[in-house]
Amino acid sequence: MSIQSLGNPNIIYEDLPKVPSLAKAHGSLMGLAFVVIFPIGAVLIRVVRTKNAIWIHTTCQFVGWVLMIGGLACGIKMGKILDRLHNNTHTILGTVVVALMLLQPFLGYIHHRRYLSTQKRTVWTHFHVWYGRVLILLGIVNGGLGLKLSSDSPAYSRAGTIGYSVLAGIMGAVVIGLVILGGVKTVRQKKSDGTDILEMMLLADAICIGPDNVTSGLVVYPKRIAAHVQTELPFMLTGKLNDLVSRIKRNQFFEPIWDDLDGMLNAELYTDRSAEIVDK
C-alpha cells in the first residue's frame, strides 16, 4: 500500500519537505508587505513634506507590491502541495486581496495625473486612498487567518504568531488613525465650494443605487431621467435643491444664453452611454 493511499490523494507527498521553507517565506513576505511596507508607504505620503514625497511613496509601495507577488507565488506552491488552494477562507481572501491590489498602482497613476491637472483632490484621490486602506486592513486580517490555518503545521511558530499579532495590531491602529485624522482634517478644512464633499456624496450614492437598480430589474423612463437631470444640475452647482434654472430664464442678464439653455440641459449630454449599457 502506497503512502498516498493512506491520506489525501491530492497532497503531493514527495514535496512535503518543502512546506516549512515555503510557509516561512510566504508568511515573511506577505507580513512585510501588508504589515510593514504598505502601511509605512501610506504614512510617509502624509508626513513627508517635500516635492519627492510622491516618489518615496511610490518606491515604498512598489517594494511592497513585489514582496506581495513573491509571497503569493510561495503561497500558491504550498497550497498545491497541501491541497489547500482555494478551499479555505485564507487562500480565497488572500487571492482576492492580491488581485485587487494589483490594480492599485494604476489607480494611483490616474489619481496623480488628475491631481497634477486640477491641483486638488478628486474622486480618484478618495477612491485610491480608501481602496488601499481597505486592502491593507484585509491583508493584515488575512495574515491572522493564515496563522490559524497553519496552527497544525510543523512550520507553525508560536513566537512568530505573537510577533505578527503585536506588529499587526500596531500598524492596523496606525492605518485606522490615519483614517480618523483624515476625516477630522476634511471637516476642519470645509472648503468654500464644497466640491470634494459633494463628489464623495454623489459617488457613494451612485455606488449604492447602481447595484440595487441592476439587481432589482432596472426599467428606463427617458422623461423621468430628464426630470431627474434637471433637478440634479442646479443641486450640483449649489449643494441644495433650488430653482436656479428658472431664475436664469427670468433674469434679463442671462438673455444671451436663453436660446442655448435647453440644449445645455439636455439629459443625453450627462448620461453618456447609460442608455446603450441598459439596452445591452
Coordinates of C-alpha atoms in Angstrom, one line a residue:
M1 CA 0.0 0.0 0.0
S2 CA 1.4 3.4 -1.0
I3 CA 1.7 6.3 1.4
Q4 CA -0.7 8.3 -0.9
S5 CA -3.5 5.8 -0.3
L6 CA -3.3 6.4 3.5
G7 CA -4.2 10.1 3.3
N8 CA -5.4 12.8 0.9
P9 CA -4.6 11.6 -2.6
N10 CA -4.4 15.3 -3.8
I11 CA -1.5 16.0 -1.5
I12 CA 1.9 16.0 -3.2
Y13 CA 3.7 13.9 -0.6
E14 CA 7.1 13.9 -2.2
D15 CA 7.2 17.8 -1.9
L16 CA 6.1 17.9 1.7
P17 CA 9.7 18.6 2.9
K18 CA 9.5 21.9 1.0
V19 CA 6.4 23.1 3.0
P20 CA 8.2 24.6 6.1
S21 CA 10.5 26.7 3.9
L22 CA 7.6 27.8 1.7
A23 CA 5.5 28.6 4.7
K24 CA 8.2 30.8 6.3
A25 CA 8.9 32.6 3.0
H26 CA 5.1 33.1 2.3
G27 CA 4.4 34.4 5.8
S28 CA 7.5 36.6 5.9
L29 CA 7.0 38.2 2.5
M30 CA 3.3 38.8 3.0
G31 CA 3.8 40.1 6.5
L32 CA 6.5 42.5 5.4
A33 CA 4.3 43.7 2.6
F34 CA 0.9 44.2 4.4
V35 CA 2.1 44.8 8.0
V36 CA 5.2 46.9 7.4
I37 CA 5.8 48.3 3.9
F38 CA 2.3 49.2 2.7
P39 CA 1.3 51.0 5.9
I40 CA 4.7 52.8 6.1
G41 CA 4.2 54.0 2.5
A42 CA 0.7 55.2 3.4
V43 CA 2.1 57.2 6.4
L44 CA 5.1 58.7 4.5
I45 CA 2.9 60.3 1.8
R46 CA 1.1 62.2 4.6
V47 CA 4.1 63.2 6.8
V48 CA 6.9 63.8 4.3
R49 CA 6.5 67.4 3.1
T50 CA 8.9 67.6 0.1
K51 CA 8.5 67.5 -3.6
N52 CA 9.9 64.0 -3.6
A53 CA 7.2 62.7 -1.3
I54 CA 5.3 61.1 -4.2
W55 CA 8.4 59.2 -5.3
I56 CA 9.2 58.0 -1.8
H57 CA 5.6 56.8 -1.5
T58 CA 5.7 55.1 -4.9
T59 CA 9.0 53.4 -4.3
C60 CA 7.8 52.1 -0.9
Q61 CA 4.6 50.7 -2.3
F62 CA 6.4 49.2 -5.3
V63 CA 8.7 47.3 -2.9
G64 CA 5.6 46.0 -1.0
W65 CA 4.0 45.1 -4.3
V66 CA 7.0 43.0 -5.3
L67 CA 7.1 41.3 -1.9
M68 CA 3.4 40.6 -2.2
I69 CA 3.9 38.9 -5.6
G70 CA 6.7 36.8 -4.2
G71 CA 4.5 35.8 -1.2
L72 CA 1.7 34.9 -3.5
A73 CA 3.9 32.6 -5.5
C74 CA 5.1 30.8 -2.4
G75 CA 1.6 30.5 -1.1
I76 CA 0.3 29.0 -4.4
K77 CA 3.1 26.5 -4.4
M78 CA 2.5 25.5 -0.8
G79 CA -1.3 25.4 -1.4
K80 CA -0.9 23.0 -4.3
I81 CA 1.4 20.7 -2.2
L82 CA -1.0 20.6 0.7
D83 CA -4.2 20.7 -1.3
R84 CA -5.2 23.8 0.5
L85 CA -5.5 26.1 -2.5
H86 CA -8.8 28.0 -2.7
N87 CA -10.7 25.6 -0.5
N88 CA -10.5 27.8 2.7
T89 CA -11.0 31.4 3.7
H90 CA -7.3 32.3 3.9
T91 CA -6.4 31.3 0.4
I92 CA -9.6 32.7 -1.2
L93 CA -9.4 36.0 0.6
G94 CA -5.7 36.3 0.0
T95 CA -6.1 35.7 -3.7
V96 CA -8.9 38.3 -3.9
V97 CA -6.8 40.9 -2.0
V98 CA -3.7 40.4 -4.1
A99 CA -5.7 40.6 -7.3
L100 CA -7.4 43.8 -6.2
M101 CA -4.0 45.2 -5.0
L102 CA -2.6 44.7 -8.5
L103 CA -4.9 47.5 -9.7
Q104 CA -3.7 49.9 -7.0
P105 CA -0.7 51.3 -8.9
F106 CA -2.8 52.1 -11.9
L107 CA -5.4 53.9 -9.7
G108 CA -2.6 55.8 -8.1
Y109 CA -1.3 56.9 -11.5
I110 CA -4.8 58.1 -12.6
H111 CA -5.1 60.0 -9.3
H112 CA -1.7 61.6 -9.7
R113 CA -2.4 62.7 -13.2
R114 CA -5.7 64.2 -12.3
Y115 CA -4.2 65.9 -9.3
L116 CA -1.5 67.5 -11.5
S117 CA -4.1 68.9 -13.8
T118 CA -6.5 70.1 -11.2
Q119 CA -4.2 70.8 -8.2
K120 CA -6.8 69.4 -5.9
R121 CA -8.2 66.1 -4.7
T122 CA -10.7 64.4 -7.0
V123 CA -12.9 61.3 -6.8
W124 CA -9.9 59.3 -8.0
T125 CA -8.0 60.5 -5.0
H126 CA -10.5 59.3 -2.5
F127 CA -11.0 56.1 -4.3
H128 CA -7.3 55.3 -4.4
V129 CA -6.8 56.2 -0.7
W130 CA -9.7 54.2 0.6
Y131 CA -9.2 51.3 -1.8
G132 CA -5.6 51.0 -0.4
R133 CA -6.7 51.3 3.2
V134 CA -9.3 48.6 3.0
L135 CA -7.0 46.2 1.2
I136 CA -4.2 46.8 3.8
L137 CA -6.6 46.0 6.6
L138 CA -7.9 42.9 4.8
G139 CA -4.4 41.8 4.2
I140 CA -3.5 42.1 7.9
V141 CA -6.6 40.2 8.9
N142 CA -5.9 37.5 6.3
G143 CA -2.4 37.1 7.8
G144 CA -4.1 36.1 11.1
L145 CA -6.3 33.6 9.2
G146 CA -3.1 32.2 7.7
L147 CA -1.5 31.7 11.1
K148 CA -4.6 30.0 12.3
L149 CA -4.6 27.7 9.2
S150 CA -1.0 26.7 9.9
S151 CA -1.5 26.0 13.6
D152 CA -1.4 22.3 12.9
S153 CA 1.6 22.5 10.7
P154 CA 5.3 21.8 11.6
A155 CA 6.1 25.2 10.3
Y156 CA 3.9 26.9 12.9
S157 CA 5.7 29.2 15.3
R158 CA 4.1 30.5 18.5
A159 CA 6.7 33.3 18.8
G160 CA 6.1 34.2 15.2
T161 CA 2.3 34.4 15.8
I162 CA 2.7 36.6 18.8
G163 CA 5.2 38.9 17.0
Y164 CA 2.8 39.2 14.0
S165 CA -0.2 39.9 16.2
V166 CA 1.6 42.7 18.1
L167 CA 3.0 44.3 14.9
A168 CA -0.2 43.9 13.0
G169 CA -2.1 45.5 15.9
I170 CA 0.2 48.5 15.9
M171 CA 0.2 49.0 12.2
G172 CA -3.6 48.4 11.9
A173 CA -4.1 51.1 14.6
V174 CA -1.8 53.4 12.5
V175 CA -4.0 52.9 9.4
I176 CA -7.2 53.5 11.4
G177 CA -5.6 56.5 13.0
L178 CA -4.8 57.9 9.5
V179 CA -8.5 57.4 8.6
I180 CA -9.6 59.3 11.7
L181 CA -7.1 62.1 11.3
G182 CA -8.0 62.5 7.6
G183 CA -11.7 62.7 8.5
V184 CA -11.0 65.4 11.1
K185 CA -8.8 67.4 8.7
T186 CA -11.5 67.2 6.0
V187 CA -14.2 68.5 8.4
R188 CA -11.9 71.3 9.6
Q189 CA -11.0 72.5 6.1
K190 CA -14.6 73.0 4.9
K191 CA -13.7 74.3 1.5
S192 CA -15.8 77.1 0.4
D193 CA -17.0 75.4 -2.8
G194 CA -17.7 72.1 -1.0
T195 CA -16.6 70.2 -4.2
D196 CA -14.8 67.3 -2.5
I197 CA -17.6 66.6 -0.1
L198 CA -20.2 66.8 -2.8
E199 CA -18.2 64.5 -5.1
M200 CA -17.9 61.9 -2.3
M201 CA -21.6 62.1 -1.6
L202 CA -22.5 61.6 -5.2
L203 CA -20.0 58.8 -5.6
A204 CA -21.4 57.0 -2.5
D205 CA -24.9 57.5 -3.8
A206 CA -24.1 56.0 -7.2
I207 CA -22.3 53.0 -5.7
C208 CA -25.3 52.1 -3.5
I209 CA -28.0 52.9 -6.0
G210 CA -26.4 51.3 -9.1
P211 CA -26.2 47.7 -8.0
D212 CA -29.7 48.0 -6.4
N213 CA -31.1 49.1 -9.7
V214 CA -29.4 46.4 -11.7
T215 CA -30.4 43.6 -9.3
S216 CA -33.9 44.7 -8.9
G217 CA -34.7 44.9 -12.6
L218 CA -33.9 48.4 -14.0
V219 CA -36.6 50.0 -16.2
V220 CA -35.6 53.2 -18.1
Y221 CA -38.1 56.0 -18.5
P222 CA -36.4 58.8 -20.6
K223 CA -38.7 61.5 -19.4
R224 CA -38.1 60.5 -15.8
I225 CA -34.4 60.6 -16.3
A226 CA -34.6 64.0 -17.9
A227 CA -36.6 65.3 -15.0
H228 CA -34.0 64.0 -12.5
V229 CA -31.2 65.6 -14.5
Q230 CA -33.0 68.9 -14.5
T231 CA -33.2 68.7 -10.7
E232 CA -29.7 67.4 -10.2
L233 CA -27.8 70.0 -12.2
P234 CA -28.8 73.0 -10.0
F235 CA -28.1 70.8 -7.0
M236 CA -24.6 70.0 -8.2
L237 CA -23.9 73.7 -8.5
T238 CA -25.1 74.8 -5.1
G239 CA -25.3 71.7 -3.0
K240 CA -29.0 72.0 -2.3
L241 CA -32.4 71.9 -4.1
N242 CA -33.1 75.3 -5.8
D243 CA -34.8 77.0 -8.7
L244 CA -31.6 78.2 -10.3
V245 CA -32.7 77.3 -13.9
S246 CA -36.0 79.1 -13.7
R247 CA -34.3 82.2 -12.2
I248 CA -31.8 82.2 -15.1
K249 CA -34.7 82.1 -17.6
R250 CA -36.3 85.1 -15.9
N251 CA -33.2 87.2 -15.4
Q252 CA -32.5 89.6 -18.3
F253 CA -28.8 89.4 -17.7
F254 CA -28.8 85.8 -19.0
E255 CA -30.9 86.6 -22.1
P256 CA -28.0 85.9 -24.5
I257 CA -27.9 82.2 -23.4
W258 CA -31.7 81.6 -23.2
D259 CA -31.8 80.0 -26.6
D260 CA -29.0 77.7 -25.7
L261 CA -30.1 76.8 -22.2
D262 CA -32.5 74.0 -23.1
G263 CA -29.7 72.4 -25.2
M264 CA -27.3 72.7 -22.3
L265 CA -29.8 70.9 -20.1
N266 CA -30.4 68.1 -22.5
A267 CA -30.2 64.9 -20.3
E268 CA -28.4 63.0 -23.0
L269 CA -25.3 65.2 -22.5
Y270 CA -25.0 63.9 -19.0
T271 CA -26.0 60.2 -19.2
D272 CA -23.1 59.3 -21.6
R273 CA -23.5 55.6 -22.7
S274 CA -26.0 54.7 -20.0
A275 CA -28.8 54.0 -22.5
E276 CA -26.6 51.7 -24.5
I277 CA -25.5 49.8 -21.4
V278 CA -29.0 49.3 -20.3
D279 CA -30.1 48.0 -23.7
K280 CA -27.3 45.5 -23.8

